[in-house]
Tab-separated table of C-alpha atoms in Angstrom:
chain	number	residue	atom	x	y	z
A	1	MET	CA	167.912	-111.410	-153.322
A	2	LEU	CA	168.107	-111.319	-149.512
A	3	LYS	CA	170.976	-108.342	-149.489
A	4	SER	CA	168.722	-105.925	-151.885
A	5	ILE	CA	165.760	-106.521	-149.650
A	6	TYR	CA	167.470	-105.761	-146.613
A	7	TYR	CA	169.138	-103.086	-148.298
A	8	ASN	CA	165.775	-101.221	-149.697
A	9	VAL	CA	164.282	-101.869	-146.203
A	10	LYS	CA	166.694	-99.612	-144.707
A	11	LYS	CA	166.874	-97.469	-147.543
A	12	TYR	CA	163.191	-96.559	-147.374
A	13	ARG	CA	162.225	-97.076	-143.805
A	14	PHE	CA	162.288	-93.500	-143.188
A	15	LEU	CA	160.171	-92.473	-146.643
A	16	LEU	CA	157.628	-95.254	-144.921
A	17	ASN	CA	157.813	-93.546	-141.763
A	18	GLN	CA	157.487	-90.234	-143.390
A	19	LEU	CA	154.143	-91.270	-145.468
A	20	VAL	CA	152.543	-92.669	-142.440
A	21	ILE	CA	153.188	-89.544	-140.438
A	22	ARG	CA	151.959	-87.403	-143.247
A	23	ASP	CA	148.777	-88.905	-143.381
A	24	PHE	CA	148.387	-88.589	-139.724
A	25	LYS	CA	149.294	-85.069	-139.525
A	26	ILE	CA	146.555	-84.355	-142.569
A	27	LYS	CA	143.693	-86.381	-141.169
A	28	TYR	CA	143.612	-84.421	-137.853
A	29	LYS	CA	145.088	-81.173	-139.489
A	30	ARG	CA	141.927	-79.112	-139.210
A	31	SER	CA	139.975	-81.059	-136.394
A	32	VAL	CA	139.703	-79.297	-132.762
A	33	LEU	CA	139.687	-82.410	-131.107
A	34	GLY	CA	142.438	-83.947	-133.241
A	35	VAL	CA	144.073	-87.201	-132.443
A	36	LEU	CA	141.119	-87.943	-129.641
A	37	TRP	CA	138.960	-88.603	-132.872
A	38	SER	CA	140.828	-91.906	-133.505
A	39	ILE	CA	139.634	-93.124	-129.862
A	40	LEU	CA	136.291	-91.372	-129.997
A	41	TYR	CA	135.076	-92.008	-133.313
A	42	PRO	CA	135.461	-96.092	-132.795
A	43	LEU	CA	133.875	-95.804	-128.915
A	44	LEU	CA	130.772	-93.819	-130.774
A	45	MET	CA	130.393	-96.115	-133.596
A	46	MET	CA	130.213	-98.993	-131.155
A	47	MET	CA	127.861	-97.598	-128.912
A	48	VAL	CA	125.304	-96.788	-131.778
A	49	MET	CA	126.199	-100.438	-132.858
A	50	ALA	CA	125.834	-101.736	-129.321
A	51	ILE	CA	122.370	-100.042	-128.713
A	52	VAL	CA	121.111	-101.239	-131.946
A	53	PHE	CA	122.125	-104.869	-131.870
A	54	SER	CA	122.278	-105.747	-128.209
A	55	ASN	CA	118.562	-105.693	-128.120
A	56	MET	CA	117.961	-107.717	-131.530
A	57	PHE	CA	120.640	-110.519	-130.544
A	58	LYS	CA	120.927	-110.451	-126.905
A	59	PHE	CA	118.797	-113.718	-126.445
A	60	SER	CA	121.029	-116.092	-128.551
A	61	MET	CA	123.809	-115.126	-126.458
A	62	GLU	CA	122.878	-116.394	-122.672
A	63	GLY	CA	126.306	-115.559	-120.807
A	64	VAL	CA	128.174	-113.654	-123.054
A	65	ASN	CA	128.835	-110.564	-122.616
A	66	TYR	CA	127.259	-109.004	-125.939
A	67	LEU	CA	129.297	-105.807	-125.688
A	68	VAL	CA	132.628	-107.080	-125.799
A	69	TYR	CA	131.582	-110.023	-128.299
A	70	LEU	CA	130.306	-107.109	-130.523
A	71	MET	CA	133.294	-104.848	-130.080
A	72	SER	CA	135.959	-107.454	-130.410
A	73	GLY	CA	134.799	-108.216	-133.968
A	74	LEU	CA	134.180	-104.489	-134.938
A	75	VAL	CA	137.658	-103.549	-134.409
A	76	ILE	CA	139.064	-106.364	-136.777
A	77	PHE	CA	136.273	-105.760	-139.289
A	78	ASN	CA	136.505	-101.876	-139.271
A	79	TYR	CA	140.439	-102.267	-139.553
A	80	PHE	CA	140.108	-104.609	-142.587
A	81	SER	CA	137.169	-102.444	-144.194
A	82	GLU	CA	139.214	-99.191	-144.031
A	83	ALA	CA	142.891	-100.387	-144.200
A	84	THR	CA	141.944	-102.425	-147.649
A	85	ASN	CA	139.996	-99.034	-148.748
A	86	SER	CA	142.866	-96.531	-148.632
A	87	ALA	CA	145.308	-99.591	-149.789
A	88	MET	CA	143.319	-99.618	-153.095
A	89	ILE	CA	143.533	-96.017	-153.928
A	90	SER	CA	147.700	-95.772	-152.467
A	91	ILE	CA	148.645	-96.339	-155.636
A	92	LEU	CA	146.113	-94.031	-157.900
A	93	GLY	CA	146.476	-91.393	-155.330
A	94	ASN	CA	150.292	-91.452	-155.822
A	95	SER	CA	150.752	-91.279	-159.509
A	96	SER	CA	152.087	-88.245	-159.912
A	97	LEU	CA	154.831	-89.168	-157.887
A	98	ILE	CA	155.344	-92.586	-159.115
A	99	ASN	CA	155.229	-90.770	-162.920
A	100	LYS	CA	158.394	-88.854	-161.730
A	101	VAL	CA	160.668	-90.331	-159.095
A	102	TYR	CA	161.722	-93.875	-158.766
A	103	ILE	CA	160.165	-94.937	-155.500
A	104	PRO	CA	159.460	-98.726	-154.992
A	105	LYS	CA	155.705	-98.667	-155.394
A	106	TYR	CA	155.377	-101.390	-152.837
A	107	ILE	CA	155.484	-99.074	-150.200
A	108	PHE	CA	152.503	-97.243	-150.793
A	109	PRO	CA	150.006	-99.787	-149.959
A	110	ILE	CA	151.885	-100.719	-146.836
A	111	ALA	CA	151.838	-97.307	-145.679
A	112	LYS	CA	148.309	-97.161	-145.603
A	113	CYS	CA	148.045	-100.319	-143.834
A	114	LEU	CA	150.393	-98.961	-141.330
A	115	PHE	CA	148.702	-95.782	-140.945
A	116	VAL	CA	145.266	-97.222	-140.519
A	117	LEU	CA	146.864	-99.830	-138.094
A	118	ILE	CA	147.467	-96.845	-135.551
A	119	ASN	CA	143.879	-95.969	-135.659
A	120	PHE	CA	143.156	-99.661	-135.212
A	121	VAL	CA	145.592	-99.635	-132.143
A	122	LEU	CA	143.848	-96.494	-130.469
A	123	SER	CA	140.578	-98.252	-131.051
A	124	LEU	CA	141.596	-101.019	-128.703
A	125	LEU	CA	141.516	-98.929	-126.129
A	126	PRO	CA	137.556	-98.269	-126.115
A	127	LEU	CA	137.773	-102.006	-126.122
A	128	PHE	CA	139.446	-102.693	-123.033
A	129	LEU	CA	137.949	-100.144	-121.373
A	130	ILE	CA	134.397	-101.765	-122.389
A	131	ILE	CA	136.100	-105.358	-121.287
A	132	LEU	CA	136.981	-103.609	-117.823
A	133	PHE	CA	133.799	-102.126	-116.839
A	134	SER	CA	131.031	-104.246	-118.335
A	135	GLY	CA	129.732	-107.259	-117.423
A	136	ASN	CA	127.790	-108.628	-114.808
A	137	PRO	CA	129.331	-111.278	-112.515
A	138	ALA	CA	126.127	-112.981	-111.594
A	139	GLU	CA	125.186	-113.555	-114.942
A	140	GLY	CA	128.886	-114.694	-115.930
A	141	THR	CA	129.276	-111.859	-118.435
A	142	LYS	CA	132.529	-110.455	-116.796
A	143	CYS	CA	135.602	-110.915	-118.635
A	144	THR	CA	138.330	-111.379	-116.862
A	145	LEU	CA	142.021	-110.389	-118.018
A	146	ASN	CA	144.223	-113.621	-118.471
A	147	ILE	CA	147.691	-114.797	-119.547
A	148	TYR	CA	146.502	-115.527	-123.066
A	149	TYR	CA	146.281	-111.710	-123.961
A	150	LEU	CA	149.568	-111.974	-124.787
A	151	LEU	CA	148.641	-114.138	-127.832
A	152	LEU	CA	146.982	-110.948	-129.081
A	153	PRO	CA	149.728	-108.997	-130.530
A	154	PHE	CA	150.490	-112.367	-132.829
A	155	ILE	CA	146.822	-112.523	-133.967
A	156	TYR	CA	146.721	-108.880	-134.411
A	157	PHE	CA	149.981	-109.514	-136.323
A	158	CYS	CA	148.127	-112.337	-138.692
A	159	MET	CA	145.481	-110.044	-139.691
A	160	PHE	CA	147.506	-107.404	-140.461
A	161	MET	CA	149.461	-109.626	-143.158
A	162	PHE	CA	146.122	-110.864	-144.526
A	163	VAL	CA	144.957	-107.021	-145.032
A	164	VAL	CA	148.060	-106.211	-146.428
A	165	GLY	CA	147.663	-108.845	-148.785
A	166	VAL	CA	144.346	-108.277	-149.818
A	167	GLY	CA	145.449	-104.194	-150.371
A	168	TYR	CA	148.640	-105.362	-152.545
A	169	VAL	CA	145.793	-107.182	-154.659
A	170	LEU	CA	143.070	-104.412	-154.511
A	171	SER	CA	145.591	-101.810	-155.392
A	172	THR	CA	147.028	-103.791	-158.574
A	173	VAL	CA	143.277	-104.414	-159.744
A	174	ALA	CA	142.485	-100.807	-159.554
A	175	VAL	CA	145.034	-99.466	-161.378
A	176	PHE	CA	143.798	-101.274	-164.391
A	177	LEU	CA	140.123	-101.174	-163.948
A	178	ARG	CA	139.017	-98.082	-161.372
A	179	ASP	CA	135.535	-99.526	-161.132
A	180	MET	CA	136.960	-101.943	-158.312
A	181	ILE	CA	136.765	-98.743	-155.829
A	182	TYR	CA	132.951	-99.184	-156.025
A	183	ILE	CA	132.877	-103.002	-156.591
A	184	TRP	CA	134.572	-103.150	-153.407
A	185	GLY	CA	132.655	-101.134	-151.419
A	186	ILE	CA	129.760	-103.326	-152.314
A	187	MET	CA	131.898	-106.138	-151.675
A	188	ILE	CA	132.483	-104.923	-148.053
A	189	THR	CA	129.259	-104.183	-147.358
A	190	ILE	CA	128.275	-108.135	-148.199
A	191	LEU	CA	130.843	-109.062	-146.468
A	192	SER	CA	129.946	-107.305	-143.175
A	193	TYR	CA	126.663	-109.014	-143.156
A	194	PHE	CA	128.437	-112.782	-143.876
A	195	THR	CA	130.794	-112.140	-140.874
A	196	PRO	CA	129.641	-113.103	-137.631
A	197	VAL	CA	130.230	-109.591	-136.228
A	198	PHE	CA	127.298	-108.624	-134.655
A	199	TYR	CA	125.446	-112.046	-134.677
A	200	SER	CA	126.619	-115.616	-133.306
A	201	ILE	CA	127.693	-118.179	-135.809
A	202	SER	CA	125.066	-120.696	-134.221
A	203	ILE	CA	121.937	-118.900	-135.589
A	204	MET	CA	123.280	-120.142	-138.959
A	205	PRO	CA	121.742	-123.818	-140.314
A	206	GLU	CA	124.478	-126.106	-139.473
A	207	LYS	CA	125.555	-126.669	-143.026
A	208	LEU	CA	126.560	-122.903	-143.911
A	209	GLN	CA	128.351	-122.813	-140.890
A	210	ILE	CA	131.411	-124.201	-142.491
A	211	LEU	CA	131.761	-121.773	-144.866
A	212	PHE	CA	131.402	-118.940	-142.490
A	213	LYS	CA	133.995	-120.428	-140.399
A	214	LEU	CA	136.398	-120.635	-143.847
A	215	ASN	CA	136.043	-116.359	-143.554
A	216	PRO	CA	139.998	-115.429	-142.563
A	217	LEU	CA	138.450	-112.368	-140.869
A	218	TYR	CA	136.286	-114.717	-138.746
A	219	ILE	CA	138.948	-117.012	-137.873
A	220	TYR	CA	140.927	-113.839	-136.405
A	221	ILE	CA	137.630	-112.414	-134.664
A	222	ASN	CA	137.211	-115.593	-132.981
A	223	ALA	CA	140.627	-116.320	-131.745
A	224	THR	CA	140.384	-113.209	-130.186
A	225	ARG	CA	137.067	-113.727	-128.921
A	226	GLU	CA	137.835	-116.976	-127.238
A	227	ILE	CA	140.685	-114.992	-125.094
A	228	PHE	CA	138.489	-112.147	-124.449
A	229	LEU	CA	135.127	-113.855	-123.521
A	230	PHE	CA	135.887	-117.595	-122.307
A	231	SER	CA	139.647	-116.630	-121.225
A	232	ASN	CA	140.458	-119.853	-123.398
A	233	CYS	CA	143.678	-120.537	-125.285
A	234	PRO	CA	143.093	-120.926	-128.857
A	235	THR	CA	144.359	-124.270	-129.691
A	236	PRO	CA	147.711	-124.570	-131.547
A	237	LEU	CA	146.280	-125.543	-134.668
A	238	TYR	CA	143.967	-122.510	-134.845
A	239	LEU	CA	146.762	-120.416	-134.089
A	240	LEU	CA	148.705	-121.918	-137.063
A	241	ILE	CA	145.681	-121.397	-139.378
A	242	CYS	CA	145.691	-117.564	-138.090
A	243	PHE	CA	149.301	-117.335	-139.298
A	244	LEU	CA	148.891	-119.594	-142.650
A	245	SER	CA	146.074	-117.675	-143.639
A	246	GLY	CA	147.667	-114.201	-143.198
A	247	PHE	CA	151.124	-115.216	-144.688
A	248	GLY	CA	149.504	-117.123	-147.250
A	249	MET	CA	147.341	-114.039	-148.038
A	250	LEU	CA	150.793	-111.666	-148.265
A	251	LEU	CA	152.477	-113.901	-150.547
A	252	ILE	CA	149.527	-113.692	-153.047
A	253	GLY	CA	149.217	-110.118	-152.762
A	254	LEU	CA	152.814	-109.712	-153.078
A	255	PHE	CA	153.040	-111.857	-155.943
A	256	VAL	CA	150.387	-110.098	-158.009
A	257	PHE	CA	151.537	-106.767	-157.481
A	258	LYS	CA	155.402	-107.858	-158.238
A	259	LYS	CA	154.060	-109.438	-161.405
A	260	LYS	CA	151.818	-106.131	-162.581
A	261	GLN	CA	153.896	-102.999	-161.067
A	262	ASN	CA	155.938	-102.305	-164.043
A	263	LYS	CA	152.790	-101.829	-166.228
A	264	PHE	CA	151.366	-99.538	-163.800
A	265	ILE	CA	152.838	-96.608	-165.078
A	266	TYR	CA	151.042	-96.888	-168.905
A	267	TYR	CA	147.604	-96.677	-167.090
A	268	LEU	CA	148.359	-94.094	-164.472
B	1	MET	CA	178.740	-94.167	-165.808
B	2	ILE	CA	175.493	-94.626	-167.736
B	3	GLU	CA	175.588	-97.062	-170.492
B	4	ILE	CA	172.174	-97.162	-172.381
B	5	LYS	CA	172.081	-100.108	-175.429
B	6	ASN	CA	169.617	-100.550	-177.862
B	7	VAL	CA	166.814	-99.153	-175.565
B	8	GLY	CA	163.145	-98.701	-176.983
B	9	MET	CA	160.457	-97.953	-175.298
B	10	LYS	CA	156.803	-98.729	-176.392
B	11	PHE	CA	153.610	-97.193	-175.670
B	12	ASN	CA	150.395	-98.247	-176.674
B	13	LEU	CA	148.575	-95.217	-177.253
B	14	GLY	CA	145.389	-97.558	-177.489
B	15	ILE	CA	145.150	-98.250	-173.756
B	16	GLU	CA	144.985	-94.474	-172.738
B	17	LYS	CA	141.621	-94.444	-174.610
B	18	ASP	CA	138.301	-95.037	-172.682
B	19	ASN	CA	138.897	-98.238	-170.868
B	20	SER	CA	135.148	-98.373	-168.917
B	21	LEU	CA	133.054	-101.513	-169.262
B	22	LYS	CA	130.699	-99.325	-171.241
B	23	MET	CA	133.168	-99.198	-173.844
B	24	MET	CA	134.352	-102.498	-173.711
B	25	PHE	CA	130.870	-103.923	-174.102
B	26	ILE	CA	130.260	-101.733	-177.163
B	27	ARG	CA	133.789	-102.847	-178.604
B	28	LEU	CA	132.321	-106.415	-178.292
B	29	PHE	CA	129.767	-106.048	-180.706
B	30	ASP	CA	131.502	-103.110	-182.506
B	31	LYS	CA	134.438	-104.001	-184.399
B	32	LYS	CA	134.627	-100.461	-185.830
B	33	ARG	CA	135.170	-98.815	-182.437
B	34	ARG	CA	138.159	-101.634	-181.401
B	35	VAL	CA	141.142	-99.567	-180.729
B	36	LYS	CA	143.395	-100.516	-182.984
B	37	LYS	CA	146.965	-101.575	-181.530
B	38	SER	CA	148.432	-98.275	-182.253
B	39	ASP	CA	152.190	-98.764	-181.048
B	40	PHE	CA	154.035	-95.768	-180.337
B	41	TRP	CA	157.788	-95.979	-180.017
B	42	ALA	CA	158.684	-92.936	-177.450
B	43	LEU	CA	162.316	-94.370	-178.067
B	44	LYS	CA	164.101	-96.615	-180.700
B	45	ASP	CA	167.426	-97.989	-180.627
B	46	ILE	CA	168.874	-95.750	-178.514
B	47	SER	CA	172.781	-96.306	-177.563
B	48	PHE	CA	174.813	-94.046	-175.997
B	49	HIS	CA	177.617	-93.920	-173.248
B	50	VAL	CA	178.287	-91.058	-170.422
B	51	ASN	CA	181.559	-91.272	-168.546
B	52	PRO	CA	181.772	-90.192	-165.161
B	53	GLY	CA	182.261	-86.251	-164.936
B	54	ASP	CA	180.544	-85.334	-168.607
B	55	VAL	CA	177.675	-82.973	-168.768
B	56	VAL	CA	175.413	-84.423	-171.435
B	57	GLY	CA	172.737	-81.956	-172.768
B	58	LEU	CA	170.012	-83.368	-174.706
B	59	ILE	CA	168.406	-81.533	-177.461
B	60	GLY	CA	165.353	-82.030	-179.606
B	61	SER	CA	161.825	-81.023	-180.385
B	62	ASN	CA	158.949	-81.194	-178.448
B	63	GLY	CA	157.964	-84.990	-178.282
B	64	ALA	CA	161.298	-86.030	-179.398
B	65	GLY	CA	161.861	-88.452	-176.442
B	66	LYS	CA	163.998	-86.411	-174.180
B	67	SER	CA	162.109	-86.571	-170.986
B	68	THR	CA	160.907	-90.064	-171.893
B	69	LEU	CA	164.961	-90.776	-171.831
B	70	LEU	CA	165.230	-89.260	-168.707
B	71	LYS	CA	162.393	-91.535	-166.694
B	72	VAL	CA	164.390	-94.381	-168.343
B	73	VAL	CA	167.366	-93.610	-167.159
B	74	SER	CA	166.092	-92.676	-163.403
B	75	GLY	CA	164.405	-95.928	-163.344
B	76	VAL	CA	160.781	-94.448	-163.518
B	77	LEU	CA	160.019	-96.347	-166.443
B	78	LYS	CA	161.232	-99.864	-167.552
B	79	PRO	CA	162.811	-99.985	-171.255
B	80	THR	CA	160.608	-102.526	-173.391
B	81	GLU	CA	164.000	-103.902	-174.994
B	82	GLY	CA	167.218	-103.250	-174.720
B	83	THR	CA	169.427	-102.331	-171.190
B	84	VAL	CA	170.043	-99.651	-169.204
B	85	GLU	CA	173.195	-99.537	-166.663
B	86	VAL	CA	173.824	-96.729	-163.954
B	87	ASN	CA	176.379	-96.808	-161.697
B	88	GLY	CA	176.020	-94.135	-159.000
B	89	VAL	CA	173.752	-92.596	-156.871
B	90	ILE	CA	170.985	-90.622	-159.263
B	91	SER	CA	169.286	-87.363	-157.958
B	92	PRO	CA	166.627	-86.518	-160.476
B	93	MET	CA	164.972	-83.170	-160.665
B	94	ILE	CA	162.798	-84.158	-163.418
B	95	GLU	CA	159.660	-82.424	-162.188
B	96	LEU	CA	160.559	-79.975	-158.821
B	97	GLY	CA	158.097	-80.425	-156.065
B	98	ALA	CA	156.562	-83.833	-157.444
B	99	GLY	CA	156.880	-85.302	-153.538
B	100	PHE	CA	155.302	-82.067	-152.381
B	101	ASP	CA	152.512	-82.597	-149.930
B	102	ALA	CA	150.415	-79.099	-150.468
B	103	ASP	CA	148.907	-79.737	-147.012
B	104	LEU	CA	152.282	-79.783	-145.492
B	105	THR	CA	154.221	-77.153	-144.309
B	106	ALA	CA	157.627	-76.169	-145.706
B	107	ARG	CA	159.434	-78.165	-142.893
B	108	GLU	CA	157.468	-81.027	-142.880
B	109	ASN	CA	157.702	-81.341	-146.897
B	110	ILE	CA	161.889	-80.952	-146.734
B	111	TYR	CA	161.338	-84.160	-144.629
B	112	LEU	CA	158.652	-85.750	-146.743
B	113	ASN	CA	160.797	-84.946	-150.149
B	114	GLY	CA	163.969	-85.832	-148.706
B	115	ALA	CA	162.667	-89.410	-147.966
B	116	ILE	CA	161.223	-89.706	-151.393
B	117	LEU	CA	164.689	-89.042	-152.808
B	118	GLY	CA	166.191	-91.652	-150.624
B	119	TYR	CA	167.854	-89.430	-147.860
B	120	SER	CA	168.148	-90.412	-144.216
B	121	LYS	CA	166.941	-88.859	-141.293
B	122	SER	CA	170.162	-88.162	-139.335
B	123	PHE	CA	171.433	-86.802	-143.171
B	124	LEU	CA	168.215	-84.539	-143.582
B	125	ASP	CA	168.951	-83.561	-139.767
B	126	SER	CA	172.373	-82.560	-140.315
B	127	LYS	CA	171.548	-80.559	-143.660
B	128	PHE	CA	168.143	-78.786	-142.652
B	129	ASP	CA	169.543	-75.517	-142.089
B	130	GLU	CA	171.597	-75.605	-145.426
B	131	ILE	CA	168.301	-76.430	-147.217
B	132	VAL	CA	166.566	-73.810	-145.564
B	133	GLU	CA	169.372	-71.081	-146.180
B	134	PHE	CA	169.882	-71.573	-149.643
B	135	SER	CA	165.995	-71.762	-150.349
B	136	GLU	CA	165.724	-68.387	-148.844
B	137	LEU	CA	162.291	-69.149	-147.038
B	138	LYS	CA	163.381	-69.133	-143.677
B	139	ASP	CA	160.498	-67.132	-142.595
B	140	PHE	CA	157.851	-69.454	-144.448
B	141	LEU	CA	159.101	-72.412	-143.027
B	142	ASP	CA	155.688	-73.083	-141.050
B	143	VAL	CA	153.298	-72.182	-143.956
B	144	PRO	CA	151.470	-74.799	-145.820
B	145	VAL	CA	153.197	-75.159	-149.161
B	146	LYS	CA	149.582	-74.585	-150.778
B	147	ASN	CA	150.254	-70.934	-149.874
B	148	PHE	CA	153.680	-70.696	-151.427
B	149	SER	CA	154.067	-69.205	-155.050
B	150	SER	CA	155.279	-71.438	-157.687
B	151	GLY	CA	158.368	-69.651	-157.556
B	152	MET	CA	158.762	-70.409	-153.733
B	153	VAL	CA	157.948	-74.004	-154.300
B	154	ALA	CA	160.451	-74.376	-156.855
B	155	LYS	CA	163.078	-72.724	-155.000
B	156	LEU	CA	162.199	-75.226	-151.955
B	157	ALA	CA	162.289	-78.174	-154.235
B	158	PHE	CA	165.789	-77.172	-155.861
B	159	SER	CA	167.379	-76.646	-152.558
B	160	ILE	CA	166.133	-79.945	-151.500
B	161	SER	CA	167.440	-82.005	-154.560
B	162	THR	CA	170.786	-80.540	-154.644
B	163	ILE	CA	171.650	-80.961	-151.204
B	164	VAL	CA	173.310	-84.087	-151.849
B	165	GLU	CA	176.438	-84.456	-154.084
B	166	PRO	CA	175.002	-86.740	-156.202
B	167	GLU	CA	177.208	-88.940	-158.479
B	168	ILE	CA	174.440	-88.337	-161.161
B	169	LEU	CA	172.393	-85.589	-161.879
B	170	ILE	CA	169.116	-85.740	-163.841
B	171	VAL	CA	167.897	-82.070	-165.037
B	172	ASP	CA	164.637	-81.503	-166.774
B	173	GLU	CA	164.710	-78.020	-167.675
B	174	ILE	CA	164.585	-76.740	-164.290
B	175	LEU	CA	166.919	-74.070	-163.763
B	176	SER	CA	164.683	-71.147	-165.046
B	177	VAL	CA	162.804	-71.303	-161.893
B	178	GLY	CA	162.817	-68.334	-159.097
B	179	ASP	CA	163.684	-65.345	-159.320
B	180	ILE	CA	166.730	-63.978	-161.295
B	181	LYS	CA	168.575	-63.822	-158.148
B	182	PHE	CA	168.080	-67.548	-157.271
B	183	GLN	CA	168.715	-68.148	-161.024
B	184	GLU	CA	171.948	-67.150	-160.758
B	185	LYS	CA	172.265	-69.059	-157.561
B	186	SER	CA	170.973	-72.347	-158.777
B	187	LYS	CA	173.223	-71.851	-161.872
B	188	ASN	CA	176.280	-71.268	-159.672
B	189	LYS	CA	175.093	-74.250	-157.683
B	190	MET	CA	175.034	-76.733	-160.570
B	191	MET	CA	178.093	-75.413	-162.062
B	192	SER	CA	179.863	-76.010	-158.634
B	193	MET	CA	178.448	-79.599	-158.828
B	194	ILE	CA	180.042	-80.137	-162.249
B	195	LYS	CA	183.178	-79.082	-161.046
B	196	GLY	CA	183.139	-81.549	-158.286
B	197	GLY	CA	182.955	-84.305	-161.074
B	198	THR	CA	179.032	-84.886	-161.261
B	199	THR	CA	177.844	-86.492	-164.244
B	200	VAL	CA	175.045	-84.373	-165.477
B	201	LEU	CA	171.688	-85.207	-167.839
B	202	TYR	CA	170.470	-82.049	-168.662
B	203	VAL	CA	167.645	-81.130	-171.052
B	204	SER	CA	166.771	-77.632	-172.159
B	205	HIS	CA	165.548	-75.816	-175.348
B	206	SER	CA	168.036	-72.978	-174.368
B	207	LEU	CA	170.687	-73.808	-176.690
B	208	ASP	CA	172.848	-71.060	-175.216
B	209	SER	CA	172.904	-72.797	-171.469
B	210	ILE	CA	173.737	-76.095	-173.413
B	211	LYS	CA	176.546	-74.709	-174.804
B	212	GLU	CA	177.433	-73.170	-171.584
B	213	LEU	CA	177.027	-75.876	-169.245
B	214	CYS	CA	177.671	-79.133	-171.381
B	215	ASN	CA	180.570	-80.872	-172.739
B	216	LYS	CA	178.693	-83.499	-174.912
B	217	ALA	CA	175.434	-83.264	-176.596
B	218	ILE	CA	172.814	-85.748	-177.644
B	219	TRP	CA	170.221	-84.964	-180.485
B	220	LEU	CA	166.911	-86.837	-180.492
B	221	GLU	CA	164.182	-86.560	-182.880
B	222	ASN	CA	161.058	-88.450	-183.193
B	223	GLY	CA	162.688	-91.194	-180.500
B	224	LYS	CA	165.759	-91.565	-182.650
B	225	LEU	CA	169.103	-90.527	-181.969
B	226	VAL	CA	170.145	-88.493	-184.858
B	227	MET	CA	173.806	-86.983	-183.619
B	228	ALA	CA	175.867	-87.655	-180.528
B	229	GLY	CA	179.008	-85.942	-179.733
B	230	ASP	CA	180.806	-82.420	-179.221
B	231	VAL	CA	178.188	-80.320	-177.599
B	232	ASP	CA	179.473	-77.286	-180.331
B	233	GLU	CA	179.124	-79.792	-183.533
B	234	VAL	CA	175.697	-81.448	-182.751
B	235	CYS	CA	174.095	-78.054	-181.530
B	236	ASN	CA	175.283	-76.384	-184.729
B	237	ALA	CA	173.707	-79.253	-186.583
B	238	TYR	CA	170.723	-78.800	-184.948
B	239	TYR	CA	170.315	-75.020	-185.374
B	240	ASN	CA	171.060	-75.229	-189.003
B	241	LYS	CA	168.333	-77.891	-189.424
B	242	ILE	CA	165.773	-76.007	-187.782
B	243	MET	CA	166.573	-72.386	-188.961
B	244	LYS	CA	166.583	-74.160	-192.693
């Protein structure tokens, strides 16, 4: 079992590589600014959001750098939304290939998640620029670089596992029920309001807060905010929850996908 | 070596029908419109054995199950019943250019398609010139494949999938690609692979080319195996049947 996984990973690593490169090339083939858009797009989107929301919610967040608060949430939520959407249609989109050549099908959703991850990493660049150059020391809103930044890759890795897991479930469901593509679009919109990205969880009634805290996306966002905004180290327990939620979702996704993948071909 | 034992492949034709929520809702109330379970056996109780080095031709009319059988052997389809045992590296040429991305250039597609067929990067690097030369497309390497003619696409695909010396080659009616010169070239390539001991499963409607290339033949009809054995015997029996 382990040996065959190792063999498959080795054999198809190059294919995974090629699939990600293909998406990357196609995405920027016809645009003048090319890969620069990966940085510009999130930056401009964030600026729009910042202008809109910073005046609305500023007062509920005294002493907190609202720009950094907003951006640290946005990068994660945008990654989740973009990656799950493209992973969802990855099996459908490659149906002609799946029908003709034997390729392990699990490679398509993960290739999409990896491709969007490149954009995610690029969008961290504007985030760090904002961290460095925004804030006012007098108001205590100046963020400082600290040692706990070393924990960020771990938190983002947990987020990645979570997204891949969701991607596997969605890509499986979408094969059997094409309506899922539209349903998920609506669910993402709903989720964006129920995840404290641009508002603070403290404006919610106390009883509801616990519900919001169970949202895995909020767990990852909150862990990174602790580091960015307050230079705090998330507690080991909180990091463990990060890991377990990500890893658990990944296992669920793989299980669902594996269970159904042999039936895909009849529905493609 | 390929060992096929009692393989059956069932398709449920009903599920191909309208699967929308609207139809589900209608079916809930209207019993007449409920899809009857229309099981369709594309293959039923197929057993045969292919020795290493055999060149086996598959014949039969359209819809007999030839391509389904190839897909079962290459692992694209899991058989509903029975077992398939294949020893050796398979190179499937079921549909040429299935792995191409129209927006990418020929150069990029060689790597993408090579990866889909399971080749490694170092292998493709070392064979790149050979692929380009065989495909006769040196001047079009940096042109997106969408601007290629269908013949050019087929030439490129054929060159990529025959660059390895696979132990098992699965060929579905593709030797008629390209111009006459390329047809001759691809036939020679097939011949040299066959001489090198590659096992071949070959589907074609041209009995002449089957007789020329193969030493054994399998005749399928309506998903069932009618006859298997020496290529001349099977081809003659098939010919007599359809000409009757």
